[in-house]
Amino acid sequence: MASGTVTSSEYISHHLTNLTFGNHPVNGWSLAHSAQEAAEMGFWAINVDTMGWSIALGVLFTWLFRKVAKNVTAGVPGSTQNFIETIIEFVDDNVKGIFHHKNELIAPLSLTIFVWIFLMNTMDLVPVDWIPFIAGEMGVHFMKVVPTTDVNATAGMALSVFALIIFYSIKQKGLGGFLAELSFQPLGKLMLPFNLFLELVGLLAKPVSLALRLFGNMYAGEMIFILIALLPFWVQWVLSVPWAIFHILVITLQAFIFMVLTIVYLAMAYDHH
Amino acid sequence: MNINLTIIGQAIAFAIFVVFCMKFVWPPITAALAERKKKIAEGLDAAERAERDLQLAQEKATENMRKGKEEAAAIIEQANKRANQIIEEAKEKALEEAGRVKAAKQAELEMEVNQAREALRAQVAALAVAGAEKILEASIDANAHAQLVEKLAAEL
């Protein structure tokens, strides 16, 4: 797509702009025609590509796992069941190793996080121009195919995890216990404001770090793919192939880190300090 | 890169997927895994038990075979003994029979000899008397000389 009519910076910003639908002050409810229009829509706008791709991948994940779960057998497993079981056992081992309380939500939550984020990250390995090009031919101007390069997607999940942290903290320790934990340590009752400040920062850092770590890694990876795509087509593979192979590690690792940190945070919500 | 409604949409989608996973995906698969684990444990247990049983059976079989061999040897020995005994008995009987037959024959023989001797004696007596008669050409009272003739015959 790096043709003469499009400059490099236009190409890059085009690839980093979501397909946003929202209420524009001038155009009313419409798809944004530029990054600036999308920004002018403010909060009441939705990134159609992020939502579409993430839901499609989530449906793919639930459909595949549900298909296996419906025909699951305790006897000799087929190859698909074997594959799914490997993932489930991997997640289950991690949950059991970190989280020692009884909770029916944590394991499926971790599985969803791991597989869903992995699938969303995997979209990064699709050559950066393919889907935007097809979408462009179909009249859609912007198409960001990796949902995890949209901070909304990662923050949405991180905030959900944050809500669960608060919920389980209060459920396990009571509201008073939770507030006491925030107020009376690490330095005792006399230093209450200091303690509160410290603990609140620590608490808020959890969702922020979850969201930004995943977003930052994927955004940076995507950016590098876009930069490589600016090279002449006959030399792109020299850089894109090694970067893609390295990225296989990154996408798995980021999904894994998000999952493990979620389990750790929820285990901390359960534990009394 | 603006924060907008997508953040809430993502949270909702996330919640739906998690709930779906919790209700319809996780329980059946983990249940199957647990069941397989149990099955494998049972299978291993059964295999171990079977192995132990096999060992016991083998020991028993060896024991039985040894016993059978011993019994067979005992029977053979007994049979040999009995055979020897029968042979001995038969030999003895045969000897006895032979002795008896021999004795009977001897007795018969003796009787015949005696008979012959008696006959001979009688004939000799008669011959002697006839001879004497011829020699003497006189009648001799057989009764009067019977004693003499008897004596003569006994010396024969």
CSV table of C-alpha atoms in Angstrom, one decimal:
chain,number,residue,atom,x,y,z
A,1,MET,CA,0.0,0.0,0.0
A,2,ALA,CA,3.1,2.2,0.3
A,3,SER,CA,2.4,3.7,-3.1
A,4,GLY,CA,3.5,7.0,-4.3
A,5,THR,CA,0.2,8.7,-3.5
A,6,VAL,CA,0.4,7.9,0.2
A,7,THR,CA,3.2,9.2,2.3
A,8,SER,CA,4.8,7.0,5.0
A,9,SER,CA,3.2,8.9,7.8
A,10,GLU,CA,-0.2,8.8,6.2
A,11,TYR,CA,0.2,5.1,5.7
A,12,ILE,CA,1.2,4.6,9.4
A,13,SER,CA,-1.5,6.7,10.8
A,14,HIS,CA,-4.1,5.0,8.5
A,15,HIS,CA,-3.0,1.6,9.9
A,16,LEU,CA,-3.3,2.8,13.4
A,17,THR,CA,-6.7,4.4,13.2
A,18,ASN,CA,-9.7,2.4,14.3
A,19,LEU,CA,-13.0,2.2,12.4
A,20,THR,CA,-15.0,4.4,14.8
A,21,PHE,CA,-18.7,4.8,14.8
A,22,GLY,CA,-20.1,7.6,16.9
A,23,ASN,CA,-21.9,10.9,17.3
A,24,HIS,CA,-19.8,13.5,15.6
A,25,PRO,CA,-20.6,17.2,16.5
A,26,VAL,CA,-20.9,18.1,12.8
A,27,ASN,CA,-21.7,14.9,10.9
A,28,GLY,CA,-24.0,13.3,13.5
A,29,TRP,CA,-24.1,9.5,14.0
A,30,SER,CA,-21.6,8.3,11.4
A,31,LEU,CA,-18.4,6.4,10.8
A,32,ALA,CA,-15.4,8.7,11.4
A,33,HIS,CA,-13.5,9.6,8.3
A,34,SER,CA,-10.2,10.4,10.0
A,35,ALA,CA,-8.5,10.0,13.3
A,36,GLN,CA,-9.3,13.5,14.2
A,37,GLU,CA,-13.0,13.0,13.6
A,38,ALA,CA,-12.9,9.9,15.8
A,39,ALA,CA,-11.3,11.9,18.5
A,40,GLU,CA,-14.0,14.6,18.2
A,41,MET,CA,-16.7,12.0,18.8
A,42,GLY,CA,-15.5,11.8,22.5
A,43,PHE,CA,-16.5,8.9,24.7
A,44,TRP,CA,-19.8,8.1,23.0
A,45,ALA,CA,-18.3,6.3,20.1
A,46,ILE,CA,-17.4,2.7,19.4
A,47,ASN,CA,-14.6,1.1,17.6
A,48,VAL,CA,-16.4,-1.2,15.3
A,49,ASP,CA,-13.3,-3.1,14.1
A,50,THR,CA,-12.1,-3.8,17.6
A,51,MET,CA,-15.5,-5.0,18.8
A,52,GLY,CA,-16.1,-7.0,15.6
A,53,TRP,CA,-12.8,-8.8,15.6
A,54,SER,CA,-12.7,-9.4,19.3
A,55,ILE,CA,-16.3,-10.8,19.4
A,56,ALA,CA,-15.6,-12.9,16.3
A,57,LEU,CA,-12.5,-14.4,17.9
A,58,GLY,CA,-14.3,-14.8,21.2
A,59,VAL,CA,-17.1,-16.7,19.4
A,60,LEU,CA,-14.5,-18.8,17.6
A,61,PHE,CA,-13.0,-19.6,21.0
A,62,THR,CA,-16.3,-20.5,22.7
A,63,TRP,CA,-17.6,-22.4,19.7
A,64,LEU,CA,-14.5,-24.5,19.5
A,65,PHE,CA,-14.3,-25.3,23.2
A,66,ARG,CA,-18.1,-25.8,23.4
A,67,LYS,CA,-17.9,-28.3,20.5
A,68,VAL,CA,-15.3,-30.3,22.4
A,69,ALA,CA,-17.1,-30.0,25.7
A,70,LYS,CA,-20.3,-31.3,24.2
A,71,ASN,CA,-18.6,-34.5,22.8
A,72,VAL,CA,-16.1,-34.8,25.6
A,73,THR,CA,-15.2,-38.4,26.5
A,74,ALA,CA,-13.2,-39.8,29.4
A,75,GLY,CA,-12.0,-42.5,27.1
A,76,VAL,CA,-9.4,-42.1,24.4
A,77,PRO,CA,-9.6,-38.4,23.3
A,78,GLY,CA,-9.6,-37.4,19.6
A,79,SER,CA,-6.9,-35.0,18.4
A,80,THR,CA,-9.1,-31.8,18.9
A,81,GLN,CA,-10.1,-32.9,22.4
A,82,ASN,CA,-6.5,-33.7,23.2
A,83,PHE,CA,-5.5,-30.2,22.1
A,84,ILE,CA,-8.2,-28.5,24.1
A,85,GLU,CA,-7.4,-30.7,27.1
A,86,THR,CA,-3.8,-29.6,26.9
A,87,ILE,CA,-4.8,-26.0,27.1
A,88,ILE,CA,-7.3,-26.6,29.9
A,89,GLU,CA,-4.8,-28.6,32.0
A,90,PHE,CA,-2.1,-25.9,31.4
A,91,VAL,CA,-4.5,-23.2,32.7
A,92,ASP,CA,-5.8,-25.4,35.5
A,93,ASP,CA,-2.2,-26.1,36.7
A,94,ASN,CA,-1.5,-22.4,36.8
A,95,VAL,CA,-4.6,-21.6,38.7
A,96,LYS,CA,-4.1,-24.4,41.2
A,97,GLY,CA,-0.5,-23.4,41.7
A,98,ILE,CA,-1.3,-19.8,42.5
A,99,PHE,CA,-4.9,-19.7,43.8
A,100,HIS,CA,-5.6,-22.0,46.7
A,101,HIS,CA,-9.2,-21.1,47.6
A,102,LYS,CA,-12.4,-22.6,46.3
A,103,ASN,CA,-13.8,-20.5,43.5
A,104,GLU,CA,-15.6,-21.7,40.4
A,105,LEU,CA,-15.0,-18.5,38.4
A,106,ILE,CA,-11.2,-18.2,38.5
A,107,ALA,CA,-10.3,-21.1,36.3
A,108,PRO,CA,-12.8,-20.5,33.4
A,109,LEU,CA,-12.0,-16.8,33.7
A,110,SER,CA,-8.3,-17.6,33.3
A,111,LEU,CA,-9.0,-19.9,30.4
A,112,THR,CA,-11.1,-17.2,28.6
A,113,ILE,CA,-8.4,-14.6,29.2
A,114,PHE,CA,-5.6,-16.8,28.0
A,115,VAL,CA,-7.3,-18.1,24.8
A,116,TRP,CA,-9.1,-15.0,23.9
A,117,ILE,CA,-6.1,-12.7,24.3
A,118,PHE,CA,-4.0,-15.3,22.5
A,119,LEU,CA,-6.4,-15.3,19.5
A,120,MET,CA,-6.7,-11.5,19.4
A,121,ASN,CA,-2.9,-11.2,19.6
A,122,THR,CA,-2.5,-13.8,16.8
A,123,MET,CA,-4.3,-11.5,14.4
A,124,ASP,CA,-1.0,-9.6,14.6
A,125,LEU,CA,0.6,-12.4,12.5
A,126,VAL,CA,-1.8,-11.8,9.6
A,127,PRO,CA,0.2,-9.6,7.1
A,128,VAL,CA,-0.6,-6.0,8.0
A,129,ASP,CA,-2.1,-5.1,4.6
A,130,TRP,CA,-4.3,-8.0,3.8
A,131,ILE,CA,-7.4,-7.3,5.7
A,132,PRO,CA,-7.2,-3.5,5.5
A,133,PHE,CA,-6.8,-3.8,1.8
A,134,ILE,CA,-9.9,-6.1,1.4
A,135,ALA,CA,-11.8,-3.8,3.7
A,136,GLY,CA,-10.7,-0.8,1.6
A,137,GLU,CA,-11.9,-2.5,-1.6
A,138,MET,CA,-15.2,-3.0,0.2
A,139,GLY,CA,-15.4,0.7,1.0
A,140,VAL,CA,-14.4,0.5,4.6
A,141,HIS,CA,-11.6,3.1,5.2
A,142,PHE,CA,-10.1,1.9,8.5
A,143,MET,CA,-9.6,-1.6,9.7
A,144,LYS,CA,-7.4,-2.4,12.7
A,145,VAL,CA,-7.5,-6.2,12.9
A,146,VAL,CA,-5.6,-6.7,16.2
A,147,PRO,CA,-8.1,-5.8,19.0
A,148,THR,CA,-5.4,-5.9,21.6
A,149,THR,CA,-3.6,-2.9,19.9
A,150,ASP,CA,-6.7,-0.9,20.9
A,151,VAL,CA,-6.3,0.3,24.5
A,152,ASN,CA,-10.1,0.1,24.9
A,153,ALA,CA,-10.0,-3.6,24.5
A,154,THR,CA,-7.2,-4.2,27.0
A,155,ALA,CA,-8.6,-1.7,29.4
A,156,GLY,CA,-12.0,-3.2,29.2
A,157,MET,CA,-10.7,-6.6,30.3
A,158,ALA,CA,-8.4,-5.0,32.9
A,159,LEU,CA,-11.3,-3.1,34.4
A,160,SER,CA,-13.4,-6.2,34.6
A,161,VAL,CA,-10.6,-7.9,36.4
A,162,PHE,CA,-10.3,-4.9,38.7
A,163,ALA,CA,-14.0,-5.1,39.5
A,164,LEU,CA,-13.5,-8.7,40.4
A,165,ILE,CA,-10.6,-7.8,42.7
A,166,ILE,CA,-12.7,-5.3,44.5
A,167,PHE,CA,-15.7,-7.7,44.7
A,168,TYR,CA,-13.7,-10.6,46.1
A,169,SER,CA,-11.8,-8.3,48.5
A,170,ILE,CA,-15.0,-7.1,50.0
A,171,LYS,CA,-16.7,-10.5,49.9
A,172,GLN,CA,-13.8,-12.1,51.7
A,173,LYS,CA,-12.8,-9.4,54.2
A,174,GLY,CA,-16.0,-7.4,54.5
A,175,LEU,CA,-16.1,-3.7,53.5
A,176,GLY,CA,-14.5,-2.8,56.8
A,177,GLY,CA,-11.8,-5.3,56.5
A,178,PHE,CA,-11.0,-4.2,53.0
A,179,LEU,CA,-10.9,-0.5,54.0
A,180,ALA,CA,-8.8,-1.4,57.1
A,181,GLU,CA,-6.4,-3.2,54.8
A,182,LEU,CA,-6.1,-0.1,52.7
A,183,SER,CA,-5.7,2.2,55.7
A,184,PHE,CA,-3.8,0.5,58.5
A,185,GLN,CA,-0.8,-0.9,56.7
A,186,PRO,CA,2.1,-0.9,56.1
A,187,LEU,CA,2.8,1.8,58.8
A,188,GLY,CA,0.1,1.5,61.4
A,189,LYS,CA,-2.9,3.6,62.4
A,190,LEU,CA,-1.1,6.9,62.9
A,191,MET,CA,0.0,7.1,59.3
A,192,LEU,CA,-3.4,6.5,57.9
A,193,PRO,CA,-3.4,9.1,55.0
A,194,PHE,CA,0.0,7.9,53.9
A,195,ASN,CA,-1.0,4.3,54.1
A,196,LEU,CA,-4.2,5.0,52.2
A,197,PHE,CA,-2.4,6.8,49.5
A,198,LEU,CA,0.2,4.1,49.1
A,199,GLU,CA,-2.3,1.2,49.1
A,200,LEU,CA,-4.6,3.0,46.6
A,201,VAL,CA,-1.8,3.6,44.2
A,202,GLY,CA,-0.9,-0.1,44.5
A,203,LEU,CA,-4.5,-1.1,44.0
A,204,LEU,CA,-5.0,1.2,40.9
A,205,ALA,CA,-1.7,0.1,39.5
A,206,LYS,CA,-3.1,-3.4,39.0
A,207,PRO,CA,-5.6,-2.7,36.2
A,208,VAL,CA,-3.5,0.0,34.7
A,209,SER,CA,-0.5,-2.2,34.4
A,210,LEU,CA,-2.6,-5.1,33.1
A,211,ALA,CA,-4.1,-2.9,30.4
A,212,LEU,CA,-1.0,-1.0,29.4
A,213,ARG,CA,1.4,-3.9,29.4
A,214,LEU,CA,-0.7,-5.9,26.9
A,215,PHE,CA,-1.6,-2.8,24.8
A,216,GLY,CA,1.9,-1.5,24.8
A,217,ASN,CA,3.5,-4.8,23.7
A,218,MET,CA,1.0,-5.4,21.0
A,219,TYR,CA,0.9,-1.8,19.7
A,220,ALA,CA,4.7,-1.8,19.5
A,221,GLY,CA,4.7,-5.1,17.7
A,222,GLU,CA,2.1,-4.0,15.2
A,223,MET,CA,4.0,-0.7,14.7
A,224,ILE,CA,7.1,-2.6,13.7
A,225,PHE,CA,5.2,-4.8,11.3
A,226,ILE,CA,3.8,-1.6,9.7
A,227,LEU,CA,7.3,-0.1,9.5
A,228,ILE,CA,8.6,-3.3,7.9
A,229,ALA,CA,5.7,-3.1,5.4
A,230,LEU,CA,7.1,0.3,4.3
A,231,LEU,CA,10.1,-1.4,2.8
A,232,PRO,CA,10.2,-2.5,-0.8
A,233,PHE,CA,8.1,-5.7,-1.1
A,234,TRP,CA,11.1,-7.9,-2.2
A,235,VAL,CA,13.1,-7.3,1.0
A,236,GLN,CA,10.3,-7.2,3.6
A,237,TRP,CA,10.6,-10.9,4.4
A,238,VAL,CA,14.2,-10.4,5.7
A,239,LEU,CA,12.8,-8.5,8.6
A,240,SER,CA,9.2,-9.6,8.8
A,241,VAL,CA,9.9,-13.3,9.0
A,242,PRO,CA,12.2,-13.1,12.0
A,243,TRP,CA,9.9,-10.5,13.7
A,244,ALA,CA,6.9,-12.7,13.1
A,245,ILE,CA,8.7,-15.7,14.6
A,246,PHE,CA,9.7,-13.7,17.6
A,247,HIS,CA,6.2,-12.4,17.8
A,248,ILE,CA,4.8,-15.9,18.2
A,249,LEU,CA,6.6,-15.9,21.5
A,250,VAL,CA,5.4,-12.4,22.4
A,251,ILE,CA,1.7,-13.1,21.7
A,252,THR,CA,1.7,-16.2,23.8
A,253,LEU,CA,3.7,-14.7,26.6
A,254,GLN,CA,1.5,-11.6,26.8
A,255,ALA,CA,-1.6,-13.8,27.0
A,256,PHE,CA,0.1,-15.9,29.6
A,257,ILE,CA,1.2,-12.9,31.7
A,258,PHE,CA,-2.3,-11.3,31.6
A,259,MET,CA,-3.7,-14.6,32.8
A,260,VAL,CA,-1.2,-15.2,35.6
A,261,LEU,CA,-1.4,-11.7,36.9
A,262,THR,CA,-5.2,-12.0,37.0
A,263,ILE,CA,-4.9,-15.1,39.1
A,264,VAL,CA,-2.3,-13.5,41.3
A,265,TYR,CA,-4.4,-10.4,41.9
A,266,LEU,CA,-7.4,-12.4,42.7
A,267,ALA,CA,-5.4,-14.7,45.1
A,268,MET,CA,-4.2,-11.5,46.8
A,269,ALA,CA,-7.9,-10.3,47.1
A,270,TYR,CA,-8.6,-13.6,48.9
A,271,ASP,CA,-5.6,-13.6,51.2
A,272,HIS,CA,-5.5,-11.6,54.4
A,273,HIS,CA,-2.4,-9.5,54.8
B,1,MET,CA,-6.4,5.9,20.4
B,2,ASN,CA,-9.3,7.4,22.3
B,3,ILE,CA,-11.0,5.9,25.3
B,4,ASN,CA,-14.6,5.5,24.2
B,5,LEU,CA,-17.6,3.2,24.5
B,6,THR,CA,-15.5,0.3,23.2
B,7,ILE,CA,-14.1,-0.1,26.7
B,8,ILE,CA,-17.6,-1.0,28.1
B,9,GLY,CA,-18.4,-3.1,25.0
B,10,GLN,CA,-15.3,-5.1,25.6
B,11,ALA,CA,-16.0,-5.6,29.3
B,12,ILE,CA,-19.5,-6.8,28.4
B,13,ALA,CA,-18.2,-9.2,25.7
B,14,PHE,CA,-15.6,-10.4,28.1
B,15,ALA,CA,-18.1,-11.1,30.8
B,16,ILE,CA,-20.4,-13.0,28.4
B,17,PHE,CA,-17.5,-15.2,27.2
B,18,VAL,CA,-16.3,-15.8,30.8
B,19,VAL,CA,-19.8,-16.8,31.9
B,20,PHE,CA,-20.3,-19.0,28.9
B,21,CYS,CA,-17.0,-20.7,29.5
B,22,MET,CA,-17.8,-21.2,33.2
B,23,LYS,CA,-21.2,-22.7,32.5
B,24,PHE,CA,-20.7,-24.7,29.4
B,25,VAL,CA,-17.1,-25.3,28.7
B,26,TRP,CA,-15.1,-25.7,31.9
B,27,PRO,CA,-17.2,-28.2,33.9
B,28,PRO,CA,-17.7,-30.9,31.3
B,29,ILE,CA,-14.1,-31.0,30.2
B,30,THR,CA,-12.6,-31.0,33.7
B,31,ALA,CA,-15.2,-33.6,34.7
B,32,ALA,CA,-14.0,-35.8,31.8
B,33,LEU,CA,-10.4,-35.2,32.8
B,34,ALA,CA,-11.1,-36.2,36.4
B,35,GLU,CA,-13.0,-39.3,35.3
B,36,ARG,CA,-10.1,-40.3,33.0
B,37,LYS,CA,-7.7,-39.8,35.9
B,38,LYS,CA,-9.8,-42.1,38.0
B,39,LYS,CA,-10.1,-44.7,35.2
B,40,ILE,CA,-6.3,-44.7,34.7
B,41,ALA,CA,-5.8,-45.1,38.4
B,42,GLU,CA,-8.2,-48.0,38.5
B,43,GLY,CA,-6.6,-49.5,35.5
B,44,LEU,CA,-3.1,-49.4,37.0
B,45,ASP,CA,-4.5,-50.8,40.2
B,46,ALA,CA,-6.2,-53.7,38.4
B,47,ALA,CA,-3.0,-54.4,36.4
B,48,GLU,CA,-1.0,-54.5,39.6
B,49,ARG,CA,-3.6,-56.8,41.2
B,50,ALA,CA,-3.6,-59.1,38.1
B,51,GLU,CA,0.2,-59.3,38.2
B,52,ARG,CA,0.1,-60.3,41.8
B,53,ASP,CA,-2.6,-62.9,41.1
B,54,LEU,CA,-0.5,-64.2,38.2
B,55,GLN,CA,2.5,-64.6,40.4
B,56,LEU,CA,0.4,-66.4,43.0
B,57,ALA,CA,-1.1,-68.7,40.4
B,58,GLN,CA,2.4,-69.5,39.0
B,59,GLU,CA,3.6,-70.3,42.5
B,60,LYS,CA,0.6,-72.6,43.0
B,61,ALA,CA,1.1,-74.3,39.6
B,62,THR,CA,4.8,-74.9,40.4
B,63,GLU,CA,3.8,-76.3,43.8
B,64,ASN,CA,1.2,-78.6,42.2
B,65,MET,CA,3.6,-79.8,39.6
B,66,ARG,CA,6.2,-80.7,42.3
B,67,LYS,CA,3.5,-82.5,44.3
B,68,GLY,CA,2.4,-84.4,41.2
B,69,LYS,CA,5.9,-85.4,40.4
B,70,GLU,CA,6.5,-86.7,43.9
B,71,GLU,CA,3.2,-88.6,43.8
B,72,ALA,CA,4.0,-90.1,40.5
B,73,ALA,CA,7.5,-91.2,41.7
B,74,ALA,CA,5.9,-92.7,44.8
B,75,ILE,CA,3.4,-94.6,42.7
B,76,ILE,CA,6.1,-95.9,40.3
B,77,GLU,CA,8.2,-97.0,43.3
B,78,GLN,CA,5.3,-98.8,44.8
B,79,ALA,CA,4.5,-100.5,41.5
B,80,ASN,CA,8.1,-101.6,41.1
B,81,LYS,CA,8.0,-103.0,44.6
B,82,ARG,CA,4.7,-104.8,44.0
B,83,ALA,CA,6.0,-106.2,40.7
B,84,ASN,CA,9.1,-107.6,42.4
B,85,GLN,CA,6.9,-109.0,45.1
B,86,ILE,CA,4.7,-110.7,42.5
B,87,ILE,CA,7.7,-112.1,40.8
B,88,GLU,CA,9.0,-113.5,44.1
B,89,GLU,CA,5.7,-114.9,44.9
B,90,ALA,CA,5.4,-116.6,41.6
B,91,LYS,CA,8.8,-118.0,41.9
B,92,GLU,CA,8.1,-119.4,45.3
B,93,LYS,CA,4.8,-120.8,44.1
B,94,ALA,CA,6.5,-122.3,41.1
B,95,LEU,CA,9.2,-123.9,43.2
B,96,GLU,CA,6.6,-125.2,45.6
B,97,GLU,CA,4.6,-126.7,42.8
B,98,ALA,CA,7.8,-128.2,41.3
B,99,GLY,CA,8.6,-129.7,44.6
B,100,ARG,CA,5.1,-131.1,45.0
B,101,VAL,CA,5.1,-132.6,41.5
B,102,LYS,CA,8.5,-134.0,42.1
B,103,ALA,CA,7.4,-135.6,45.4
B,104,ALA,CA,4.3,-137.0,43.8
B,105,LYS,CA,6.3,-138.4,41.0
B,106,GLN,CA,8.8,-139.9,43.4
B,107,ALA,CA,6.1,-141.4,45.4
B,108,GLU,CA,4.5,-142.9,42.3
B,109,LEU,CA,7.8,-144.1,41.2
B,110,GLU,CA,8.5,-145.7,44.5
B,111,MET,CA,5.1,-147.3,44.5
B,112,GLU,CA,5.7,-148.7,41.1
B,113,VAL,CA,9.2,-149.9,42.1
B,114,ASN,CA,7.6,-151.5,45.2
B,115,GLN,CA,4.9,-153.1,43.1
B,116,ALA,CA,7.5,-154.3,40.7
B,117,ARG,CA,9.5,-155.6,43.5
B,118,GLU,CA,6.5,-157.4,45.0
B,119,ALA,CA,5.6,-158.9,41.7
B,120,LEU,CA,9.2,-159.9,41.1
B,121,ARG,CA,9.4,-161.3,44.6
B,122,ALA,CA,6.3,-163.3,44.1
B,123,GLN,CA,7.5,-164.5,40.8
B,124,VAL,CA,11.0,-165.3,42.2
B,125,ALA,CA,9.3,-167.2,45.0
B,126,ALA,CA,7.3,-169.1,42.6
B,127,LEU,CA,10.3,-169.6,40.3
B,128,ALA,CA,12.3,-170.7,43.3
B,129,VAL,CA,9.7,-173.1,44.3
B,130,ALA,CA,9.3,-174.3,40.8
B,131,GLY,CA,13.1,-174.7,40.5
B,132,ALA,CA,13.3,-176.5,43.8
B,133,GLU,CA,10.5,-178.8,42.7
B,134,LYS,CA,12.3,-179.4,39.5
B,135,ILE,CA,15.6,-180.0,41.3
B,136,LEU,CA,14.1,-182.2,44.0
B,137,GLU,CA,11.6,-183.6,41.8
B,138,ALA,CA,9.7,-184.0,44.8
B,139,SER,CA,6.7,-182.3,46.2
B,140,ILE,CA,7.6,-179.9,48.8
B,141,ASP,CA,5.0,-178.6,51.0
B,142,ALA,CA,4.8,-175.0,50.0
B,143,ASN,CA,3.3,-174.0,53.2
B,144,ALA,CA,6.1,-175.7,55.2
B,145,HIS,CA,8.8,-173.9,53.2
B,146,ALA,CA,7.1,-170.6,52.8
B,147,GLN,CA,9.2,-169.0,55.4
B,148,LEU,CA,12.3,-170.1,53.8
B,149,VAL,CA,11.2,-168.8,50.4
B,150,GLU,CA,10.2,-165.5,52.0
B,151,LYS,CA,13.7,-165.1,53.4
B,152,LEU,CA,15.2,-165.9,50.1
B,153,ALA,CA,13.1,-163.4,48.3
B,154,ALA,CA,13.9,-160.7,50.8
B,155,GLU,CA,17.5,-161.2,50.2
B,156,LEU,CA,17.0,-160.5,46.5
